[in-house]
PDB file of C-alpha atoms in Angstrom:
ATOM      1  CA  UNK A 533      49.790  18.025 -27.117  1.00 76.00           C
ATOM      2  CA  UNK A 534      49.729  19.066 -30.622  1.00 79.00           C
ATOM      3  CA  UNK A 535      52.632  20.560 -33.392  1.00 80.00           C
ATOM      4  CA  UNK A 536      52.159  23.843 -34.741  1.00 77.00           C
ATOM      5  CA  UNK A 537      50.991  22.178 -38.127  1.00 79.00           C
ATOM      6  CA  UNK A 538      48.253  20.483 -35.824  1.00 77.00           C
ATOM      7  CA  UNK A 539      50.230  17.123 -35.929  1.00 81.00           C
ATOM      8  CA  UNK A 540      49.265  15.116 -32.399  1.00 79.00           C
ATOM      9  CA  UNK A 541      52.206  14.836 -30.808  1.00 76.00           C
ATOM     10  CA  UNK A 542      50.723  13.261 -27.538  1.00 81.00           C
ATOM     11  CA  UNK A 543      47.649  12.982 -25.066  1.00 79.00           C
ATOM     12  CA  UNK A 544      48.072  14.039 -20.949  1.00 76.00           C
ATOM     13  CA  UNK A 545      45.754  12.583 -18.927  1.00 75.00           C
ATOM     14  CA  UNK A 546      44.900  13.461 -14.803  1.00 73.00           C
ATOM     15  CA  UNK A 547      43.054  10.435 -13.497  1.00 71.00           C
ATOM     16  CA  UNK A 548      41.621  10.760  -9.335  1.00 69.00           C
ATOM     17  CA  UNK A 549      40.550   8.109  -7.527  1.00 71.00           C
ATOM     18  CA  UNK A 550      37.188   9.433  -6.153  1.00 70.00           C
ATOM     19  CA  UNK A 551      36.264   6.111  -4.269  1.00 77.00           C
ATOM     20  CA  UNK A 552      36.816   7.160  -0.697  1.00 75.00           C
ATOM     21  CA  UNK A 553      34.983  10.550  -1.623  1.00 71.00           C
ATOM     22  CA  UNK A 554      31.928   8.371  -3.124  1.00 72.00           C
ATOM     23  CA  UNK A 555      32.242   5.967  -0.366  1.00 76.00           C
ATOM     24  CA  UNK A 556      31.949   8.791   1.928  1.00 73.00           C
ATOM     25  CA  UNK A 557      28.594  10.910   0.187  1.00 70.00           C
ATOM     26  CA  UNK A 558      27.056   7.315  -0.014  1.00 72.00           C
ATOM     27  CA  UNK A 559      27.548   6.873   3.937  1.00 70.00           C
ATOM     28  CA  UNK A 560      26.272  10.198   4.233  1.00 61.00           C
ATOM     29  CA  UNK A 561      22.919   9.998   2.352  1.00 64.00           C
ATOM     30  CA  UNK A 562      22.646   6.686   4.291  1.00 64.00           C
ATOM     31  CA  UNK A 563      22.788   7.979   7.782  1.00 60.00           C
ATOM     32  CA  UNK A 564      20.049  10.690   6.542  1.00 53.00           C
ATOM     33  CA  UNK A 565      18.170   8.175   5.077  1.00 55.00           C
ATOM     34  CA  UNK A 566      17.882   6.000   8.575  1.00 56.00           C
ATOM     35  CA  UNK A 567      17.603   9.342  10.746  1.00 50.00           C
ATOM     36  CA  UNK A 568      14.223  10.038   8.310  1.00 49.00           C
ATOM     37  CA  UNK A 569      13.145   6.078   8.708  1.00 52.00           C
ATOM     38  CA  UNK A 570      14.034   6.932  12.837  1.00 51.00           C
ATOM     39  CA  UNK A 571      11.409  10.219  13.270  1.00 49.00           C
ATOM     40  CA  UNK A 572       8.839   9.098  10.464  1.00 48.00           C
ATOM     41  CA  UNK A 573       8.474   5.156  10.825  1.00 43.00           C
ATOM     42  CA  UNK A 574      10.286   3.270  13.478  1.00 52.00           C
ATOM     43  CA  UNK A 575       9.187   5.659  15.765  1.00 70.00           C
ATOM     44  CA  UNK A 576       5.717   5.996  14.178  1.00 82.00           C
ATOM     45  CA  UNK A 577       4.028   3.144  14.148  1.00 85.00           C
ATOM     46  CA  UNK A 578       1.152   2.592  11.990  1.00 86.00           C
ATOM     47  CA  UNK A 579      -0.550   1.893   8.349  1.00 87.00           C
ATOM     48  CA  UNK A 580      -4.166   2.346   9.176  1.00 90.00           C
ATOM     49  CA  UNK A 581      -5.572   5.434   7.044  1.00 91.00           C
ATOM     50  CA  UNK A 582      -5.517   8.009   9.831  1.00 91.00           C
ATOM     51  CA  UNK A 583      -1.944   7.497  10.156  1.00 91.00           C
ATOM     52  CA  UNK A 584      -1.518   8.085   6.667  1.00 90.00           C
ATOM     53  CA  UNK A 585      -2.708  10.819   6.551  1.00 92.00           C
ATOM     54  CA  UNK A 586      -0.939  12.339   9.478  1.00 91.00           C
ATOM     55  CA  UNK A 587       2.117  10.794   7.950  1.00 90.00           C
ATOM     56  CA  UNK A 588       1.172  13.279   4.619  1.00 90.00           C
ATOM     57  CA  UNK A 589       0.607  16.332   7.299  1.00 92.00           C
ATOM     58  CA  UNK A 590       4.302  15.922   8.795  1.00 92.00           C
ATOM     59  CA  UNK A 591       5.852  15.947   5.424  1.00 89.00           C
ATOM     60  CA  UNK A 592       3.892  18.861   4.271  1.00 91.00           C
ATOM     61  CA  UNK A 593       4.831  20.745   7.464  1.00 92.00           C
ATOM     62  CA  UNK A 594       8.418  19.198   7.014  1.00 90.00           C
ATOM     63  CA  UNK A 595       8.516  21.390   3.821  1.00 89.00           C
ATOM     64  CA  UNK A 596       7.523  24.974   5.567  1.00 90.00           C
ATOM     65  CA  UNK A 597       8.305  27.395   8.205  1.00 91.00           C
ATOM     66  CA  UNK A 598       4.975  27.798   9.675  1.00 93.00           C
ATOM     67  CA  UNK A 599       3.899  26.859  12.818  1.00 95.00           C
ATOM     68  CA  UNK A 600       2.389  23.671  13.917  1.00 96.00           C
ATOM     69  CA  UNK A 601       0.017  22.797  16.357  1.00 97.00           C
ATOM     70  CA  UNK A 602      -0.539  19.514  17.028  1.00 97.00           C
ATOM     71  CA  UNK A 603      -3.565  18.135  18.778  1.00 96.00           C
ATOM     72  CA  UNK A 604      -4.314  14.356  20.604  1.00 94.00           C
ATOM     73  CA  UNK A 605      -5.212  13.001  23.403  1.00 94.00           C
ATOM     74  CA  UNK A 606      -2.799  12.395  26.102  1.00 91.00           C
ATOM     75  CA  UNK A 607      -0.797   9.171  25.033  1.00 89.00           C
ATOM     76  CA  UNK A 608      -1.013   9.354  21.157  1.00 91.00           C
ATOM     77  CA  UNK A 609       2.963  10.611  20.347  1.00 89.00           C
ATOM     78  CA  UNK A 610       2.736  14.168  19.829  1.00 93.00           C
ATOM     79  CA  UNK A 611       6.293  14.797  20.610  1.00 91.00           C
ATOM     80  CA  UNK A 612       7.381  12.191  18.346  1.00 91.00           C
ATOM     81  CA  UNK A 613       5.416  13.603  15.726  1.00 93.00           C
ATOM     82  CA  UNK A 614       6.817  17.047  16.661  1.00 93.00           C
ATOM     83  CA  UNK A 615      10.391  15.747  16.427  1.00 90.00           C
ATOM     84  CA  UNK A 616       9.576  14.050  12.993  1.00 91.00           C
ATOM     85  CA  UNK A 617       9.170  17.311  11.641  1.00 92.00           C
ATOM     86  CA  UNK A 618      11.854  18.777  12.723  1.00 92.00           C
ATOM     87  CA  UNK A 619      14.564  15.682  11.692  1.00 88.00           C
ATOM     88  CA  UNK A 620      12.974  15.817   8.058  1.00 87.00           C
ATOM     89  CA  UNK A 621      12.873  19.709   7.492  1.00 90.00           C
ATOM     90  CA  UNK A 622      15.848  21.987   6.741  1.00 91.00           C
ATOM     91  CA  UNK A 623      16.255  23.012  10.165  1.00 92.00           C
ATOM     92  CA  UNK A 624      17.485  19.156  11.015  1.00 88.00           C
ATOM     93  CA  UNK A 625      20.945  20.115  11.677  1.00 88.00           C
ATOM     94  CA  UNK A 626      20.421  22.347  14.738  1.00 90.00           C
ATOM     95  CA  UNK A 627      18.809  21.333  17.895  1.00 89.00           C
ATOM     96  CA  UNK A 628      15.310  20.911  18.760  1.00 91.00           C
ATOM     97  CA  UNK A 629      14.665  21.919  22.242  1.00 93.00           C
ATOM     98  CA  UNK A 630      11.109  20.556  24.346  1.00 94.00           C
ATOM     99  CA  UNK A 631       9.465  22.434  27.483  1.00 94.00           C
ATOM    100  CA  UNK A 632       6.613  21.117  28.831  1.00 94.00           C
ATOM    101  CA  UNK A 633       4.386  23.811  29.903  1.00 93.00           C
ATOM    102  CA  UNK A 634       2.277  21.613  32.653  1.00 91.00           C
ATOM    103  CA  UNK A 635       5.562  20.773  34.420  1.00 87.00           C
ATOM    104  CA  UNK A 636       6.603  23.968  35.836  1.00 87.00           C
ATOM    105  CA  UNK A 637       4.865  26.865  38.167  1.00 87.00           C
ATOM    106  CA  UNK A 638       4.306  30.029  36.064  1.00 87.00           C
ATOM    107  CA  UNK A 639       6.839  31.624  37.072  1.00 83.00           C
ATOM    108  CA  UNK A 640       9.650  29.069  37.152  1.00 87.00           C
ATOM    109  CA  UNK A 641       8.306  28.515  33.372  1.00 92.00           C
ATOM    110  CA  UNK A 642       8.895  32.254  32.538  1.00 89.00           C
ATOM    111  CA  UNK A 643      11.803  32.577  33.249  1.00 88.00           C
ATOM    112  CA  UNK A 644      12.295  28.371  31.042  1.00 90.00           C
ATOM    113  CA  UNK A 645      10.987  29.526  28.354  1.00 93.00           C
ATOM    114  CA  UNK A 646      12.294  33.237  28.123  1.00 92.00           C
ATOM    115  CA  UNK A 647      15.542  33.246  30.064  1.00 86.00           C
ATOM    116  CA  UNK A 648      16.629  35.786  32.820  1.00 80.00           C
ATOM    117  CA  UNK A 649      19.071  38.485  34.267  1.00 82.00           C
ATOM    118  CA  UNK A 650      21.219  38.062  37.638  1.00 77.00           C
ATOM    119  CA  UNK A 651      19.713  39.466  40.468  1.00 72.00           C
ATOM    120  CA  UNK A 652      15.907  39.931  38.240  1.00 74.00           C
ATOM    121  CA  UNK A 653      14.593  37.393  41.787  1.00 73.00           C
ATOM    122  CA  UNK A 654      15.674  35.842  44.672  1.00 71.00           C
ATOM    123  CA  UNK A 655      17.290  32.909  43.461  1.00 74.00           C
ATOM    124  CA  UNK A 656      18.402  34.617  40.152  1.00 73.00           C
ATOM    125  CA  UNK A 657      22.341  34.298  40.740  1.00 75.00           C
ATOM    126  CA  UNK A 658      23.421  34.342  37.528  1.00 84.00           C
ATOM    127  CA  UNK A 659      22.119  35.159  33.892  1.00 83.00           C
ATOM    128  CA  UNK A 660      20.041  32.319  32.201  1.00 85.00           C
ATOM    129  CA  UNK A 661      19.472  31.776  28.641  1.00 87.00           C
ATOM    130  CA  UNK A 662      16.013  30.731  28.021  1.00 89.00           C
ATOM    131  CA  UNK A 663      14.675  28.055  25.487  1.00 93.00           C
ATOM    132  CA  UNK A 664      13.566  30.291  22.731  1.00 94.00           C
ATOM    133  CA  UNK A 665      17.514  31.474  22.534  1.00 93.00           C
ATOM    134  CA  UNK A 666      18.559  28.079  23.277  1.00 93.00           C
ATOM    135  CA  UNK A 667      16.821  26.775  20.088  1.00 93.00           C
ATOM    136  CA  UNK A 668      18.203  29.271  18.024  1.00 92.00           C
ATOM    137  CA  UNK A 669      18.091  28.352  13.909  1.00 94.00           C
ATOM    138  CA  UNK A 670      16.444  24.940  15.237  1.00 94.00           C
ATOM    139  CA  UNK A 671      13.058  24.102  16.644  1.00 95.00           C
ATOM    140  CA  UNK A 672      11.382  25.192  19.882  1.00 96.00           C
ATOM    141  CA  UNK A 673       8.605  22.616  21.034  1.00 96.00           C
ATOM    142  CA  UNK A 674       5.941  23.854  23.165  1.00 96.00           C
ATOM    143  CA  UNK A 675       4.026  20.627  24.893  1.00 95.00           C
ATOM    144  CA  UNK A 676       0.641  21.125  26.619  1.00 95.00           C
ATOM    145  CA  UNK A 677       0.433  24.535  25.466  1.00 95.00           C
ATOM    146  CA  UNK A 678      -3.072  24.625  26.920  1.00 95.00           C
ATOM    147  CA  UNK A 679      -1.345  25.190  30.314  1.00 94.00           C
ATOM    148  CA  UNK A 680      -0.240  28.283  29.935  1.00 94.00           C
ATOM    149  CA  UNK A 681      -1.461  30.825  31.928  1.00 94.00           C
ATOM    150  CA  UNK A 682      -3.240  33.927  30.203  1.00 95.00           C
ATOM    151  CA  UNK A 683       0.195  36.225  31.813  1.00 93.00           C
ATOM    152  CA  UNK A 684       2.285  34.272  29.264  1.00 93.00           C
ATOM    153  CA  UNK A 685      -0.002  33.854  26.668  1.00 95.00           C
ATOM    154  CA  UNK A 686       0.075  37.716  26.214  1.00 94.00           C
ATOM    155  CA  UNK A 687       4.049  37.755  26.712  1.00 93.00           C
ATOM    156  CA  UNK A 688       4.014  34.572  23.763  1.00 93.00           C
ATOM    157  CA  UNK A 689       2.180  36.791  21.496  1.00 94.00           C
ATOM    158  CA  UNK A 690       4.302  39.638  21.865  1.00 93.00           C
ATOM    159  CA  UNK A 691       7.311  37.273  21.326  1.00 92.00           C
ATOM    160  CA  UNK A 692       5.777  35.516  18.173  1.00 93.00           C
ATOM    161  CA  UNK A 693       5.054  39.002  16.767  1.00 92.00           C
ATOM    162  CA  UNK A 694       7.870  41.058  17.101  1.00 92.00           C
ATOM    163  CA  UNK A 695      10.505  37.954  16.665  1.00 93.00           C
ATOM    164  CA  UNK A 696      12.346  38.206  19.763  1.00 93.00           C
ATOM    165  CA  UNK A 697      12.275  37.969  23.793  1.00 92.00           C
ATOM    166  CA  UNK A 698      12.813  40.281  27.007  1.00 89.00           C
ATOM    167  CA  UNK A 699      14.182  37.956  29.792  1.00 86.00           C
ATOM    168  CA  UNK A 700      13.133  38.855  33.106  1.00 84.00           C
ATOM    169  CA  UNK A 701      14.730  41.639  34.700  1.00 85.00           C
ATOM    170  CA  UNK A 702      16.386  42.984  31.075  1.00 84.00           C
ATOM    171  CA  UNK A 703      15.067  45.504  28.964  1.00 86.00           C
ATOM    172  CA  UNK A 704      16.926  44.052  25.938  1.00 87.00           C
ATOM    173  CA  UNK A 705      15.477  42.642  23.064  1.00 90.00           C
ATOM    174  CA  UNK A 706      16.804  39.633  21.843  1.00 92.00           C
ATOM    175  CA  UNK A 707      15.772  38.150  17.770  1.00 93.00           C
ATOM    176  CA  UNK A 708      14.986  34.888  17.540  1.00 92.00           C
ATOM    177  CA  UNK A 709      15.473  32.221  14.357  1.00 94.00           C
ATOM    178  CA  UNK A 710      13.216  29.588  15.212  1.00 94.00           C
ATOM    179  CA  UNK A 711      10.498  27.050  13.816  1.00 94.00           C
ATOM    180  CA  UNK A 712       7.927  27.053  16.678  1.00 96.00           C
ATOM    181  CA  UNK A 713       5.691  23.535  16.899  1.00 97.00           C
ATOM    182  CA  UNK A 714       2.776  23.134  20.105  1.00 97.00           C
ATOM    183  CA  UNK A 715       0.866  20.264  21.376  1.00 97.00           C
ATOM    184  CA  UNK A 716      -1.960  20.488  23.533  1.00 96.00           C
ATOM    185  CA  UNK A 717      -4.241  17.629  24.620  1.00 95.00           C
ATOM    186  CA  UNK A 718      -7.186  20.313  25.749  1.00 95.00           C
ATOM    187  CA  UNK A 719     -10.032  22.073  23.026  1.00 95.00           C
ATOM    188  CA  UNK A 720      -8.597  25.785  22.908  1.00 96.00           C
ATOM    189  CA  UNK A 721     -11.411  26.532  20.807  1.00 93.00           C
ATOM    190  CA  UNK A 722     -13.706  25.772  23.728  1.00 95.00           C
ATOM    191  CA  UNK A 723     -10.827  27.689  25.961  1.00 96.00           C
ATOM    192  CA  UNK A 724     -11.574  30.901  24.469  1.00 96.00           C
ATOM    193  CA  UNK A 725     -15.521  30.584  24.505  1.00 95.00           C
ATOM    194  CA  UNK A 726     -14.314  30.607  28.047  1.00 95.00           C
ATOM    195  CA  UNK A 727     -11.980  33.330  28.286  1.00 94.00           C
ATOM    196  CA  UNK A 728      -9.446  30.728  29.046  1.00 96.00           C
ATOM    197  CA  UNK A 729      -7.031  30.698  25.849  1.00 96.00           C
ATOM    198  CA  UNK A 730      -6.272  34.121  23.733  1.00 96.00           C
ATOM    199  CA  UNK A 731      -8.126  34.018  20.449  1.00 95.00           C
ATOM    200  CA  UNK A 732      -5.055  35.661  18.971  1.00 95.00           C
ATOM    201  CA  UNK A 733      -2.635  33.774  20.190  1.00 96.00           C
ATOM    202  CA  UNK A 734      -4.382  30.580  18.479  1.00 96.00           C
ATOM    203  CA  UNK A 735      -4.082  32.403  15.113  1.00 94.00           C
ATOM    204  CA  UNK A 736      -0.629  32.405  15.554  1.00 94.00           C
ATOM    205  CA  UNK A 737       0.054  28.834  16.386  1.00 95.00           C
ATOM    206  CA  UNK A 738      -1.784  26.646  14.383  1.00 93.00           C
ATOM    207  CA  UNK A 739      -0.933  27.686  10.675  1.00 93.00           C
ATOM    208  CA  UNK A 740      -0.841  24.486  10.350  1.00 94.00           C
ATOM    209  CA  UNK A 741      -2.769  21.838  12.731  1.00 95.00           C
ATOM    210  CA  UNK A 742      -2.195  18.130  12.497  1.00 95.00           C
ATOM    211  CA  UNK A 743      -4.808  15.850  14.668  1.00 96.00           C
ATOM    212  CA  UNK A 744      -3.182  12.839  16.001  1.00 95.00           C
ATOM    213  CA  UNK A 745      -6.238  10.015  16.391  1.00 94.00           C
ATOM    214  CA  UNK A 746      -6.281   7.835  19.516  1.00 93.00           C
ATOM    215  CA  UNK A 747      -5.182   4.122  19.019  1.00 91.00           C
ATOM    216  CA  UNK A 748      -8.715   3.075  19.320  1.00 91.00           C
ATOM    217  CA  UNK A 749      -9.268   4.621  15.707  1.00 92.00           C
ATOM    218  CA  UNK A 750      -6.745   2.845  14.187  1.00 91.00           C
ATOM    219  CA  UNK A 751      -7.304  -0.359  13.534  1.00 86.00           C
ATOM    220  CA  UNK A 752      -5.119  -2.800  12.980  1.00 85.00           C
ATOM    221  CA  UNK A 753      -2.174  -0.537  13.903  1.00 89.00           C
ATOM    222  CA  UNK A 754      -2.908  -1.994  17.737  1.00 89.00           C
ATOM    223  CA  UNK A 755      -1.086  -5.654  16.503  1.00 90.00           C
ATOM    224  CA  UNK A 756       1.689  -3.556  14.612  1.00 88.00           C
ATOM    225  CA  UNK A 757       2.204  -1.491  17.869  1.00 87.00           C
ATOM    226  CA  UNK A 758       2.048  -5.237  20.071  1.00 89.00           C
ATOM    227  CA  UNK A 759       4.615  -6.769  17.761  1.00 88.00           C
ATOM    228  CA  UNK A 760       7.176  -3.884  18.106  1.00 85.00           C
ATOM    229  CA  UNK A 761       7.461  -3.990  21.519  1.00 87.00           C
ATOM    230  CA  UNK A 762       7.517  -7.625  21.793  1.00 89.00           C
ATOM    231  CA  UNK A 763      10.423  -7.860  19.294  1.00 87.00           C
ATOM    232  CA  UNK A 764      12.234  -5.069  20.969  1.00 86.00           C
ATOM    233  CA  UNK A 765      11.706  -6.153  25.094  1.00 89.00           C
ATOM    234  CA  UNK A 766      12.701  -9.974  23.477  1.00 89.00           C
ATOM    235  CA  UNK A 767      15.296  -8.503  22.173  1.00 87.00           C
ATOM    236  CA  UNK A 768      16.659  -6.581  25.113  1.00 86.00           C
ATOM    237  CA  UNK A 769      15.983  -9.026  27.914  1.00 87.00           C
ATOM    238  CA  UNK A 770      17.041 -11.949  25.483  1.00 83.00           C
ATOM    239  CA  UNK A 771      13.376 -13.690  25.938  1.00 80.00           C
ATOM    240  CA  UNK A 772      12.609 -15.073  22.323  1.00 71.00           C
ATOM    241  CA  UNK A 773       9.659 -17.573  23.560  1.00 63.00           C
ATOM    242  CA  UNK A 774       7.091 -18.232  25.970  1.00 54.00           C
ATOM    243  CA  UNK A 775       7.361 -21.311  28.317  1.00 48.00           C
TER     244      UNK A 775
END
């Protein structure tokens, strides 16, 4: 505070105690930091150079939009690799939702995966959201996408093109947000020499494709694998040594 000749007549000062707000941003970026550690190495076990590398493909595909494919054998983790993408890319905060496409009849999986109108079948009592609405600004996982039948491999495409869905019985279109990730254990190359698998449809799933190798490529990743779950059943069931 200063006198018209400039003379200082006095300072004010506004001091805030930002502790509780630092406290809180540092509990914060720690809870994101162990949710990353959950999806990309608790969860993922392994430092054997395929791993690494597969470990550099998540991140990368972390980082886009574009759709994943992910290939393995039956067995190798594909849905935890899937969710490790999702947790670590910008879409984290919504939901990732998972259909398996081997575990349903065609038509049940139709109607799963797109949603449908009262009265559009039999048993259709009431209106049903499917999973590419349910996973709406978050991340639709397709497992065993090799099961799909060539019906809703055309009805995919359409969907994947245009950005939305027609639920069964409706003639509505509906737009869908979504980051769209598949598995399949099967060669869909080889399905489409054999009319099996749309060429097309491929195109428009694998932008990006991450290979998942099978444990027997991986080296010493087998005693890393051992030693987790024998610190985590000991652990659980209190058993810390063998008699």
């Amino acid at each position: 505070v200063k006198e018209k000749d400039g003379f200082v007549r006095g300072i004010v000062e506004t001091v805030t105690d930002l502790t509780e707000l630092n406290l809180a941003r540092k509990k914060m970026e720690e809870l994101r930091r162990r949710l990353g550690e959950v999806y990309r190495l608790d969860n993922i076990i392994g430092k054997s150079r395929p791993m690494q590398q597969v470990f550099a493909s998540i991140k990368a595909a972390a980082n886009s939009e574009a759709t994943i494919l992910i290939q393995g054998e039956s067995g190798t983790g594909k849905e935890l690799v899937a969710s490790a993408i999702h947790f670590n890319s910008e879409r984290s905060n919504n939901t990732v939702v998972t259909v398996n496409c081997s575990a349903l009849s065609e038509s049940l999986l139709e109607s799963e995966l797109f949603g449908h109108t009262q009265g559009s079948f039999t048993d259709a009592k009431t209106n049903r959201v499917g999973k590419f609405e349910a996973a709406k600004n978050g991340t639709l996982f397709l497992d065993e996408i090799g099961n799909l039948s060539l019906t809703l491999q055309s009805k995919m495409l359409s969907c994947l093109q245009n950005r939305s869905i027609v639920p069964l019985g409706s003639n509505t279109q509906i737009p869908i947000n979504i980051r769209l990730i598949t598995a399949t254990n099967k060669d869909l190359s080889g399905m489409i020499s054999n009319d099996l698998f749309r060429e097309d449809l491929l195109y428009r799933i694998n932008t990006i494709t991450i290979d998942i190798p099978p444990l027997r490529d991986r080296g010493n990743d087998i005693l890393l694998i051992a030693e987790f779950y024998l610190s985590k059943y000991s652990n659980k069931y209190e058993k810390y040594g063998l008699k």
